[in-house]
CSV table of C-alpha atoms and ligand atoms in Angstrom, one decimal:
chain,number,residue,atom,x,y,z
S,385,UNK,CA,196.5,51.7,137.6
S,386,UNK,CA,193.4,53.1,139.1
S,387,UNK,CA,189.9,51.3,139.2
S,388,UNK,CA,188.5,53.6,136.5
S,389,UNK,CA,191.3,52.7,134.0
S,390,UNK,CA,191.0,49.1,134.7
S,391,UNK,CA,187.6,48.0,135.3
S,392,UNK,CA,185.6,51.5,135.6
S,393,UNK,CA,184.7,54.4,133.3
S,394,UNK,CA,187.6,53.7,130.9
S,395,UNK,CA,188.1,50.0,131.4
S,396,UNK,CA,190.7,48.5,129.4
S,397,UNK,CA,190.5,44.4,129.5
S,398,UNK,CA,194.1,44.4,128.1
S,399,UNK,CA,195.4,45.8,131.5
S,400,UNK,CA,194.7,42.8,133.1
S,401,UNK,CA,198.0,41.1,131.6
S,402,UNK,CA,200.2,43.8,133.2
S,403,UNK,CA,198.9,43.7,136.8
S,404,UNK,CA,200.9,40.5,137.8
S,405,UNK,CA,204.2,42.1,136.1
S,406,UNK,CA,203.9,45.5,137.9
S,407,UNK,CA,203.1,43.5,141.2
S,408,UNK,CA,206.3,41.7,140.8
S,409,UNK,CA,208.4,44.7,139.5
S,410,UNK,CA,207.3,46.8,142.5
S,411,UNK,CA,208.1,44.0,144.9
S,412,UNK,CA,211.7,43.5,143.4
S,413,UNK,CA,212.1,47.5,143.4
S,414,UNK,CA,211.2,47.7,146.9
S,415,UNK,CA,213.5,44.9,148.0
S,416,UNK,CA,216.4,46.5,146.3
S,417,UNK,CA,215.6,49.8,147.5
S,418,UNK,CA,214.6,51.5,144.1
S,419,UNK,CA,211.9,54.3,145.0
S,420,UNK,CA,208.6,53.1,144.1
S,421,UNK,CA,206.4,56.2,143.0
S,422,UNK,CA,202.7,56.5,142.2
S,423,UNK,CA,201.5,59.4,139.9
S,424,UNK,CA,197.7,58.7,139.8
S,425,UNK,CA,195.1,60.7,137.9
S,426,UNK,CA,193.0,62.7,140.4
S,427,UNK,CA,190.7,64.9,138.3
S,428,UNK,CA,188.8,68.1,139.3
S,429,UNK,CA,185.5,68.6,137.2
S,430,UNK,CA,187.0,71.6,135.3
S,431,UNK,CA,190.1,69.6,134.2
S,432,UNK,CA,190.9,70.3,130.3
S,433,UNK,CA,191.4,66.5,129.7
S,434,UNK,CA,187.9,65.6,130.8
S,435,UNK,CA,186.6,67.4,127.3
S,436,UNK,CA,188.5,64.4,125.7
S,437,UNK,CA,187.6,61.5,128.0
S,438,UNK,CA,184.8,62.5,130.0
S,439,UNK,CA,184.9,62.3,133.7
S,440,UNK,CA,187.2,59.7,135.0
S,441,UNK,CA,189.5,58.8,138.2
S,442,UNK,CA,188.0,62.0,140.0
S,443,UNK,CA,189.8,63.1,142.9
S,444,UNK,CA,188.3,61.4,146.2
S,445,UNK,CA,186.2,58.7,144.3
S,446,UNK,CA,186.7,55.1,144.3
S,447,UNK,CA,187.4,55.4,140.6
S,448,UNK,CA,190.3,57.0,141.4
S,449,UNK,CA,191.8,54.5,143.9
S,450,UNK,CA,194.8,52.4,142.9
S,451,UNK,CA,193.3,48.9,142.0
S,452,UNK,CA,193.6,46.5,145.2
S,453,UNK,CA,196.2,44.3,143.7
S,454,UNK,CA,198.7,47.3,143.4
S,455,UNK,CA,198.0,49.2,146.6
S,456,UNK,CA,201.2,51.4,147.8
S,457,UNK,CA,203.2,50.2,150.7
S,458,UNK,CA,204.9,51.8,153.3
S,459,UNK,CA,208.0,53.8,151.8
S,460,UNK,CA,206.4,54.3,148.5
S,461,UNK,CA,205.6,58.0,147.5
S,462,UNK,CA,202.2,58.7,146.2
S,463,UNK,CA,201.4,61.8,144.1
S,464,UNK,CA,198.3,63.0,142.2
S,465,UNK,CA,198.2,64.3,138.5
S,466,UNK,CA,195.8,66.3,136.6
S,467,UNK,CA,196.6,65.2,133.0
S,468,UNK,CA,198.5,62.8,131.0
S,469,UNK,CA,202.1,63.6,132.0
S,470,UNK,CA,203.2,62.4,135.5
S,471,UNK,CA,205.6,65.7,135.5
S,472,UNK,CA,203.0,68.3,134.6
S,473,UNK,CA,202.6,70.5,137.6
S,474,UNK,CA,203.1,67.6,139.9
S,475,UNK,CA,206.4,67.3,142.4
S,476,UNK,CA,207.8,64.4,140.6
S,477,UNK,CA,210.8,66.2,139.3
S,478,UNK,CA,211.8,67.4,142.9
S,479,UNK,CA,211.1,63.9,144.3
S,480,UNK,CA,213.3,62.4,141.5
S,481,UNK,CA,216.2,64.9,141.9
S,482,UNK,CA,215.9,64.1,145.8
S,483,UNK,CA,216.8,60.6,144.8
S,484,UNK,CA,219.6,61.7,142.3
S,485,UNK,CA,217.6,59.7,139.7
S,486,UNK,CA,219.1,59.0,136.1
S,487,UNK,CA,216.6,56.5,135.0
S,488,UNK,CA,212.8,56.5,135.2
S,489,UNK,CA,211.0,53.2,134.7
S,490,UNK,CA,207.5,54.0,133.6
S,491,UNK,CA,204.7,51.2,134.1
S,492,UNK,CA,200.8,51.7,133.7
S,493,UNK,CA,198.2,52.9,131.4
S,494,UNK,CA,198.3,54.0,128.5
S,495,UNK,CA,201.5,53.3,126.5
S,496,UNK,CA,200.7,55.8,123.8
S,497,UNK,CA,199.0,58.5,126.1
S,498,UNK,CA,200.4,58.9,129.7
S,499,UNK,CA,203.4,56.6,129.3
S,500,UNK,CA,204.2,58.6,126.3
S,501,UNK,CA,203.9,62.1,127.8
S,502,UNK,CA,205.6,61.1,130.8
S,503,UNK,CA,208.5,59.7,128.9
S,504,UNK,CA,208.6,63.1,126.8
S,505,UNK,CA,208.9,65.1,130.1
S,506,UNK,CA,211.5,62.7,131.6
S,507,UNK,CA,213.7,63.2,128.3
S,508,UNK,CA,213.2,67.0,128.5
S,509,UNK,CA,214.4,66.9,131.9
S,510,UNK,CA,217.6,64.8,131.3
S,511,UNK,CA,216.1,61.4,132.8
S,512,UNK,CA,216.4,58.2,130.6
S,513,UNK,CA,213.0,56.7,130.2
S,514,UNK,CA,212.9,53.0,130.6
S,515,UNK,CA,209.6,51.0,129.4
S,516,UNK,CA,209.2,47.5,130.3
S,517,UNK,CA,206.8,46.5,127.2
S,518,UNK,CA,204.8,44.0,129.5
S,519,UNK,CA,204.4,46.7,132.3
S,520,UNK,CA,202.6,49.2,130.1
S,521,UNK,CA,199.2,48.7,127.9
S,522,UNK,CA,196.7,50.5,125.6
S,523,UNK,CA,193.0,49.9,124.3
S,524,UNK,CA,194.6,48.3,121.3
S,525,UNK,CA,197.8,46.3,120.2
S,526,UNK,CA,198.4,48.9,117.6
S,527,UNK,CA,198.2,51.8,120.0
S,528,UNK,CA,200.5,49.9,122.6
S,529,UNK,CA,203.1,49.4,119.8
S,530,UNK,CA,202.7,52.9,118.3
S,531,UNK,CA,203.4,54.2,121.8
S,532,UNK,CA,206.6,51.9,122.4
S,533,UNK,CA,207.9,52.8,119.0
S,534,UNK,CA,207.2,56.7,119.6
S,535,UNK,CA,209.0,56.7,122.8
S,536,UNK,CA,212.0,54.7,121.5
S,537,UNK,CA,212.4,56.7,118.4
S,538,UNK,CA,211.9,60.4,120.1
S,539,UNK,CA,212.9,59.9,123.7
S,540,UNK,CA,215.5,57.4,123.3
S,541,UNK,CA,213.4,55.2,125.5
S,542,UNK,CA,214.7,51.8,126.5
S,543,UNK,CA,212.2,49.0,125.8
S,544,UNK,CA,212.7,46.2,128.2
S,545,UNK,CA,210.8,43.6,130.1
S,546,UNK,CA,209.8,43.7,133.7
S,547,UNK,CA,211.6,40.5,134.3
S,548,UNK,CA,214.8,41.9,133.0
S,549,UNK,CA,214.6,44.9,135.2
S,550,UNK,CA,213.9,42.7,138.3
S,551,UNK,CA,216.9,40.7,137.6
S,552,UNK,CA,219.2,43.7,137.4
S,553,UNK,CA,217.7,44.8,140.7
S,554,UNK,CA,218.7,41.6,142.6
J,1210,ZN,ZN1,192.9,61.5,133.1
């Protein structure tokens, strides 16, 4: 949920609806001692992915900063990624193992791209992907629904709601 994905180069108006949901979910997680991890696009000019999307969320630029409403808090972990999956050549797996994590709740943009690729890599590593449908979004409703269906069917993703998760953490 960085500026370029919400209001910048790859602006997604549909992202607005998930901002308060993610905010509430993150607050509930912090309150319950559930680790909150940011894995943000931080591209370098030679990244392969830029051939598809053009320059976006470049490392060290305002476009690559988390939107003001969802800034990290003390105790959160903040990682950088260079392509769709939050696992690809990042330290996310090491971090999750240090927490002895079994479930990985995935929120942010986009349901059918980064959430999908991250779900795949979570599943391949033995984690259970959990996707609150009101915590992820895509450019279109069809893309959003396709992403949820793909994650559920192929990675046994659990499709839930942010309010449901927040309730179980109380
Ligand atoms: Zn990217």
